[in-house]
Coordinates of C-alpha atoms in Angstrom, one line a residue:
X279 CA -100.1 -20.6 -30.6
X280 CA -99.4 -17.1 -32.3
X281 CA -98.6 -17.4 -36.3
X282 CA -98.4 -14.9 -39.3
X283 CA -101.3 -15.4 -41.8
X284 CA -101.5 -14.1 -45.2
X285 CA -105.2 -14.7 -46.3
X286 CA -105.1 -13.2 -49.6
X287 CA -102.6 -12.1 -52.7
X288 CA -100.9 -8.3 -51.9
X289 CA -102.9 -8.6 -48.7
X290 CA -101.6 -7.6 -45.1
X291 CA -99.8 -10.7 -43.0
X292 CA -101.5 -10.9 -39.8
X293 CA -100.4 -12.5 -36.7
X294 CA -103.0 -14.4 -35.3
X295 CA -103.8 -17.0 -32.6
X296 CA -104.4 -20.5 -34.2
X297 CA -104.5 -24.1 -33.1
X298 CA -101.5 -26.4 -33.7
X299 CA -102.1 -30.6 -33.5
X300 CA -100.0 -32.8 -32.0
X301 CA -97.4 -34.7 -33.7
X302 CA -98.5 -37.6 -36.0
X303 CA -96.6 -40.3 -37.3
X304 CA -93.2 -39.0 -38.5
X305 CA -94.0 -35.5 -37.5
X306 CA -92.1 -33.1 -34.9
X307 CA -93.0 -30.5 -33.1
X308 CA -90.4 -27.8 -32.9
X309 CA -90.2 -24.6 -30.2
X310 CA -89.6 -21.9 -32.7
X311 CA -86.5 -19.8 -32.1
X312 CA -85.6 -17.8 -34.9
X313 CA -86.8 -17.3 -38.5
X314 CA -85.3 -15.4 -41.3
X315 CA -87.6 -13.4 -43.8
X316 CA -86.7 -14.3 -47.2
X317 CA -87.4 -13.3 -50.7
X318 CA -89.7 -16.2 -51.4
X319 CA -91.9 -15.6 -48.9
X320 CA -92.3 -11.5 -50.8
X321 CA -93.2 -13.8 -53.8
X322 CA -96.1 -15.8 -52.3
X323 CA -97.4 -12.7 -50.9
X324 CA -97.5 -10.6 -54.6
X325 CA -98.9 -13.8 -56.0
X326 CA -96.3 -14.4 -57.9
X327 CA -95.3 -18.1 -56.8
X328 CA -99.0 -19.6 -56.6
X329 CA -99.7 -21.4 -53.4
X330 CA -102.9 -22.2 -51.3
X331 CA -104.2 -19.4 -49.5
X332 CA -104.8 -18.6 -46.4
X333 CA -101.1 -19.5 -45.4
X334 CA -98.5 -19.5 -42.9
X335 CA -95.2 -17.4 -44.3
X336 CA -91.8 -18.5 -43.3
X337 CA -89.6 -21.5 -44.2
X338 CA -86.1 -20.4 -43.1
X339 CA -86.3 -21.3 -39.3
X340 CA -84.3 -23.3 -36.3
X341 CA -85.9 -24.5 -33.1
X342 CA -85.8 -26.9 -30.3
X343 CA -87.6 -30.2 -30.8
X344 CA -90.5 -29.8 -27.5
X345 CA -92.4 -33.8 -28.9
X346 CA -92.0 -35.9 -31.8
X347 CA -94.7 -38.8 -32.9
X348 CA -94.5 -42.2 -33.3
X349 CA -92.1 -43.7 -35.8
X350 CA -89.5 -40.6 -35.6
X351 CA -86.1 -42.0 -35.6
X352 CA -83.5 -39.2 -35.9
X353 CA -84.9 -36.9 -33.5
X354 CA -85.6 -36.3 -29.8
X355 CA -87.3 -33.8 -27.7
X356 CA -84.7 -31.3 -26.8
X357 CA -82.6 -31.7 -29.9
X358 CA -81.9 -28.3 -31.8
X359 CA -82.7 -28.0 -35.5
X360 CA -83.1 -26.4 -38.8
X361 CA -85.8 -26.7 -41.3
X362 CA -85.4 -27.2 -44.7
X363 CA -87.9 -26.7 -47.6
X364 CA -86.2 -29.1 -49.8
X365 CA -88.1 -32.0 -47.5
X366 CA -87.4 -35.8 -48.9
X367 CA -89.4 -38.6 -49.1
X368 CA -86.2 -40.8 -49.2
X369 CA -88.2 -43.3 -52.0
X370 CA -88.3 -41.6 -55.1
X371 CA -86.0 -41.8 -57.9
X372 CA -84.4 -38.5 -57.0
X373 CA -83.8 -39.4 -53.4
X374 CA -82.6 -42.7 -54.4
X375 CA -80.1 -41.2 -56.9
X376 CA -78.8 -39.0 -54.1
X377 CA -80.8 -36.1 -55.7
X378 CA -83.4 -35.5 -52.8
X379 CA -83.2 -31.5 -53.3
X380 CA -85.2 -32.3 -56.1
X381 CA -87.8 -34.5 -54.5
X382 CA -91.2 -34.3 -55.3
X383 CA -92.4 -34.8 -51.2
X384 CA -94.9 -37.3 -52.3
X385 CA -96.3 -38.8 -48.5
X386 CA -94.9 -35.9 -46.0
X387 CA -98.2 -34.1 -46.1
X388 CA -101.1 -35.5 -43.9
X389 CA -103.9 -36.4 -46.2
X390 CA -107.6 -35.3 -47.1
X391 CA -109.3 -37.1 -44.2
X392 CA -106.9 -36.5 -41.4
X393 CA -107.1 -33.1 -39.2
X394 CA -105.3 -30.5 -40.6
X395 CA -101.4 -29.7 -38.7
X396 CA -102.5 -26.1 -38.4
X397 CA -105.7 -24.6 -38.5
X398 CA -107.7 -21.0 -37.4
X399 CA -111.2 -21.2 -36.4
X400 CA -111.4 -24.8 -37.4
X401 CA -110.4 -24.1 -41.1
X402 CA -106.9 -25.7 -42.2
X403 CA -103.7 -23.3 -42.6
X404 CA -101.4 -23.9 -45.3
X405 CA -97.6 -24.0 -44.0
X406 CA -95.5 -22.2 -46.8
X407 CA -93.1 -24.9 -47.9
X408 CA -94.5 -27.2 -45.6
X409 CA -93.2 -25.2 -42.7
X410 CA -94.5 -22.0 -41.7
X411 CA -91.9 -20.1 -39.9
X412 CA -93.7 -17.5 -38.8
X413 CA -95.1 -19.3 -35.9
X414 CA -94.3 -19.7 -32.3
X415 CA -94.4 -23.6 -33.0
X416 CA -93.7 -25.7 -36.3
X417 CA -95.3 -28.9 -36.9
X418 CA -93.4 -30.5 -39.6
X419 CA -92.2 -34.0 -41.2
X420 CA -89.3 -35.4 -39.8
X421 CA -87.6 -35.1 -43.7
X422 CA -88.0 -31.5 -43.4
X423 CA -85.6 -31.4 -40.4
X424 CA -82.0 -32.0 -39.5
X425 CA -80.3 -31.8 -36.2
X426 CA -77.5 -29.2 -35.7
X427 CA -74.8 -28.6 -32.7
X428 CA -76.4 -27.1 -29.2
X429 CA -73.1 -24.7 -29.7
X430 CA -74.3 -23.1 -33.0
X431 CA -76.6 -20.1 -32.0
X432 CA -80.5 -20.8 -33.1
X433 CA -80.4 -16.9 -34.7
X434 CA -77.3 -18.0 -37.0
X435 CA -78.6 -21.5 -37.4
X436 CA -82.2 -20.5 -38.9
X437 CA -80.1 -19.1 -42.0
X438 CA -78.6 -21.7 -43.0
X439 CA -82.2 -23.7 -44.0
X440 CA -82.6 -21.8 -47.1
X441 CA -80.1 -19.1 -47.9
X442 CA -76.8 -20.0 -46.6
X443 CA -77.2 -23.7 -48.1
X444 CA -78.7 -21.7 -51.5
X445 CA -75.6 -20.0 -52.0
X446 CA -72.8 -22.2 -50.8
X447 CA -74.6 -25.5 -52.8
X448 CA -74.8 -23.3 -55.7
X449 CA -70.9 -22.7 -55.3
X450 CA -69.5 -25.7 -54.5
X451 CA -72.5 -28.4 -55.9
X452 CA -74.1 -26.9 -59.1
X453 CA -71.3 -24.3 -60.6
X454 CA -68.6 -26.7 -58.9
X455 CA -66.2 -23.4 -58.9
X456 CA -62.5 -24.5 -58.9
X457 CA -59.4 -22.8 -57.3
X458 CA -57.7 -19.6 -59.7
X459 CA -61.6 -19.4 -61.8
X460 CA -63.6 -16.3 -61.8
X461 CA -67.1 -15.7 -60.7
X462 CA -69.5 -12.8 -60.8
X463 CA -72.3 -13.0 -58.4
X464 CA -75.3 -10.8 -59.4
X465 CA -77.4 -9.8 -56.5
X466 CA -76.0 -9.4 -52.8
X467 CA -79.1 -10.1 -50.6
X468 CA -79.0 -12.7 -48.0
X469 CA -77.9 -15.5 -50.9
X470 CA -75.8 -13.6 -53.0
X471 CA -73.8 -13.0 -50.3
X472 CA -73.6 -16.7 -49.3
X473 CA -72.4 -16.7 -52.9
X474 CA -69.9 -14.6 -52.1
X475 CA -68.6 -16.3 -49.4
X476 CA -68.8 -19.9 -51.0
X477 CA -66.5 -18.5 -54.5
X478 CA -63.8 -17.0 -51.3
X479 CA -63.8 -20.6 -49.8
X480 CA -63.9 -22.1 -53.0
X481 CA -60.5 -20.5 -53.8
X482 CA -61.6 -18.3 -56.8
X483 CA -59.3 -15.8 -58.5
X484 CA -61.7 -13.1 -58.5
X485 CA -64.8 -12.7 -57.0
X486 CA -66.8 -9.6 -58.8
X487 CA -69.9 -8.5 -56.7
X488 CA -72.4 -6.9 -58.6
X489 CA -75.3 -4.7 -56.5
X490 CA -76.6 -1.2 -56.6
X491 CA -76.3 -1.0 -53.1
X492 CA -73.4 0.5 -52.1
X493 CA -73.9 -0.9 -48.0
X494 CA -74.2 -4.6 -49.6
X495 CA -71.3 -4.0 -51.9
X496 CA -69.1 -3.1 -49.2
X497 CA -70.3 -6.2 -47.0
X498 CA -69.6 -8.3 -50.1
X499 CA -65.9 -7.2 -50.1
X500 CA -65.8 -7.9 -46.3
X501 CA -67.0 -11.6 -47.1
X502 CA -64.2 -11.8 -49.7
X503 CA -65.4 -10.1 -53.1
X504 CA -62.4 -9.0 -54.8
X505 CA -64.2 -6.2 -56.7
X506 CA -67.1 -4.6 -56.6
X507 CA -69.5 -3.3 -59.5
X508 CA -72.5 -0.6 -59.6
X509 CA -74.9 -1.9 -62.2
X510 CA -76.1 1.5 -61.9
X511 CA -72.9 3.3 -62.7
X512 CA -72.9 1.9 -66.0
X513 CA -73.8 -1.7 -68.0
X514 CA -72.7 -4.0 -66.0
X515 CA -72.1 -6.6 -68.3
X516 CA -69.7 -4.2 -70.2
X517 CA -68.2 -3.3 -66.9
X518 CA -67.5 -7.3 -65.8
X519 CA -66.0 -7.6 -69.9
X520 CA -63.3 -4.9 -69.6
X521 CA -62.7 -5.9 -65.9
X522 CA -62.0 -9.4 -66.6
X523 CA -60.6 -8.9 -70.3
X524 CA -63.2 -10.8 -71.9
X525 CA -65.6 -13.1 -69.0
X526 CA -65.8 -15.1 -66.5
X527 CA -65.8 -19.0 -65.8
X528 CA -68.8 -18.3 -63.5
X529 CA -71.6 -16.3 -63.1
X530 CA -74.1 -16.5 -60.3
X531 CA -77.1 -14.8 -60.4
X532 CA -79.4 -14.2 -56.8
X533 CA -81.9 -12.1 -57.7
X534 CA -84.5 -13.5 -60.0
X535 CA -84.7 -11.1 -62.6
X536 CA -84.9 -12.1 -66.3
X537 CA -83.1 -9.2 -67.1
X538 CA -80.0 -10.0 -64.6
X539 CA -80.4 -13.8 -65.6
X540 CA -79.3 -12.7 -69.1
X541 CA -76.4 -10.2 -68.0
X542 CA -75.0 -13.6 -66.1
X543 CA -75.1 -15.3 -69.4
X544 CA -73.5 -12.2 -71.0
X545 CA -70.7 -11.8 -68.8
X546 CA -69.3 -15.4 -69.3
X547 CA -66.2 -16.3 -71.6
X548 CA -66.2 -19.1 -74.0
X549 CA -67.2 -22.7 -71.9
X550 CA -68.4 -20.4 -69.1
X551 CA -71.1 -21.3 -67.1
X552 CA -74.1 -19.1 -66.0
X553 CA -76.3 -20.6 -62.6
X554 CA -79.5 -19.2 -61.8
X555 CA -80.3 -19.3 -58.1
X556 CA -82.9 -16.6 -58.4
X557 CA -86.8 -17.5 -58.0
X558 CA -88.6 -15.7 -60.8
X559 CA -92.6 -15.3 -61.5
X560 CA -94.4 -18.2 -62.0
X561 CA -94.8 -16.7 -66.0
X562 CA -91.6 -14.9 -66.6
X563 CA -89.6 -16.0 -69.6
X564 CA -85.7 -15.8 -70.2
X565 CA -84.6 -15.1 -73.6
X566 CA -80.6 -15.5 -74.3
X567 CA -78.4 -15.3 -77.6
X568 CA -77.9 -18.1 -79.4
X569 CA -74.7 -18.0 -81.0
X570 CA -72.5 -17.8 -77.9
X571 CA -73.8 -21.3 -77.2
X572 CA -71.6 -22.6 -80.0
X573 CA -68.7 -21.8 -78.0
X574 CA -70.1 -23.9 -74.6
X575 CA -71.5 -21.3 -73.0
X576 CA -74.0 -22.9 -70.5
X577 CA -76.9 -21.5 -68.8
X578 CA -78.3 -24.0 -65.6
X579 CA -80.4 -23.4 -62.5
X580 CA -79.7 -24.7 -59.3
X581 CA -82.4 -26.1 -56.7
X582 CA -81.5 -25.2 -52.8
X583 CA -77.8 -25.9 -53.4
X584 CA -77.7 -29.2 -55.1
X585 CA -77.0 -31.4 -52.3
X586 CA -79.2 -33.4 -50.3
X587 CA -79.7 -30.8 -46.8
X588 CA -79.1 -33.2 -44.4
X589 CA -75.4 -33.5 -45.7
X590 CA -74.6 -29.7 -46.4
X591 CA -76.4 -28.0 -43.3
X592 CA -74.3 -30.1 -40.5
X593 CA -71.0 -29.2 -42.7
X594 CA -71.8 -25.6 -43.5
X595 CA -72.6 -25.2 -39.3
X596 CA -69.1 -26.8 -38.7
X597 CA -67.3 -23.9 -41.0
X598 CA -69.2 -21.5 -38.8
X599 CA -68.2 -23.3 -35.6
X600 CA -64.4 -23.4 -37.1
X601 CA -64.6 -19.5 -37.8
X602 CA -64.2 -20.2 -41.4
X603 CA -67.7 -18.9 -42.4
X604 CA -69.4 -15.7 -41.6
X605 CA -73.0 -15.5 -40.8
X606 CA -73.0 -13.3 -38.0
X607 CA -72.3 -10.4 -40.3
X608 CA -75.8 -11.4 -42.9
X609 CA -78.2 -10.7 -39.9
X610 CA -79.2 -7.0 -40.6
X611 CA -81.7 -6.5 -37.8
X612 CA -83.6 -8.7 -35.8
X613 CA -87.4 -8.1 -34.9
X614 CA -90.7 -9.7 -33.2
X615 CA -93.0 -11.7 -34.8
X616 CA -95.4 -8.5 -34.5
X617 CA -93.1 -6.7 -37.1
X618 CA -92.9 -9.4 -39.9
X619 CA -96.1 -8.1 -41.4
X620 CA -94.3 -4.4 -41.8
X621 CA -90.9 -6.0 -42.6
X622 CA -92.5 -8.4 -45.4
X623 CA -94.5 -5.0 -46.8
X624 CA -91.4 -2.7 -46.9
X625 CA -89.2 -5.5 -48.3
X626 CA -88.7 -4.0 -51.3
X627 CA -87.3 -0.7 -49.9
X628 CA -84.8 -2.5 -47.6
X629 CA -81.0 -2.3 -47.9
X630 CA -81.0 -5.1 -45.2
X631 CA -79.0 -8.6 -46.3
X632 CA -81.2 -10.6 -43.6
X633 CA -83.8 -9.8 -41.4
X634 CA -84.4 -12.4 -38.7
X635 CA -87.8 -13.1 -36.8
X636 CA -86.6 -13.8 -33.0
X637 CA -89.0 -15.4 -30.5
X638 CA -89.7 -14.7 -27.2
X639 CA -86.5 -16.6 -25.0
X640 CA -83.7 -16.4 -27.6

């Protein structure tokens, strides 16, 4: 099959012919239909998210099951599925306590004596997040997938595997926004725009979208933002405090930058919570003033929407099919597998919400 391979940090992402094995126990072979390009893929290329190399990039994908290995119980050939990086073992403390998004993922990979799932010239290739979505086929553990309705377009379904689940889940599960509360969303890319949608669905009285790109602010308005702020036009913290007469109950940061994480904390009123979903570099640190903590202000992380994805993704798919969740607008453009290297190289300059790689026949 053909797949996008990263061989070295900051190196080019090249589409190459690689070998994929047959599914083993609890494994599923998927024909890839679509894969979103996420900022986490960029972190891998830059080295700020250390991973083994060479590696197949991509983790936000959807496709059709082609074959299953022995002991697979949840899927069969022909099923439409979404992959998710919060794969779960089902036996650890986190899984047994309903927090499978925090699973240590033990036993989900092949052992050192087994053949590689994917290889190039006989040498094993790592799969980012155990998936490696920028490939014509995916060979993954059953517990990295969830079946979705065949009524759901697969190019839309791919977005559920990361951006949608992370953004909506941060609102519903981590921040637990209640009707009438005020929410600031910092960063309106593919994840932040889903935070906007989630806050709107949760009944927030104010949904304030902060982003320097006018097109993203406009899209945020279309998806439920009641107010937008250009951080380039002035201190965004001061702008929010003035707009809200003192701060908000919730600020959700979706950029992964310490400076914007600090801004999320800075816009809180007493008792407010800053929820961080952006992925920072592994060596970066966050500093916030200590005194505001005296008034019950909080800062917390949120991992993959804070809920088991096999419950969340079908629920979000239903919201889309009911016309209550807008996902088509999130797809700024589609491209072929051969274009993925250029998209990743140019990622920092794009104003797109989400770019989706669409495979032949889809």
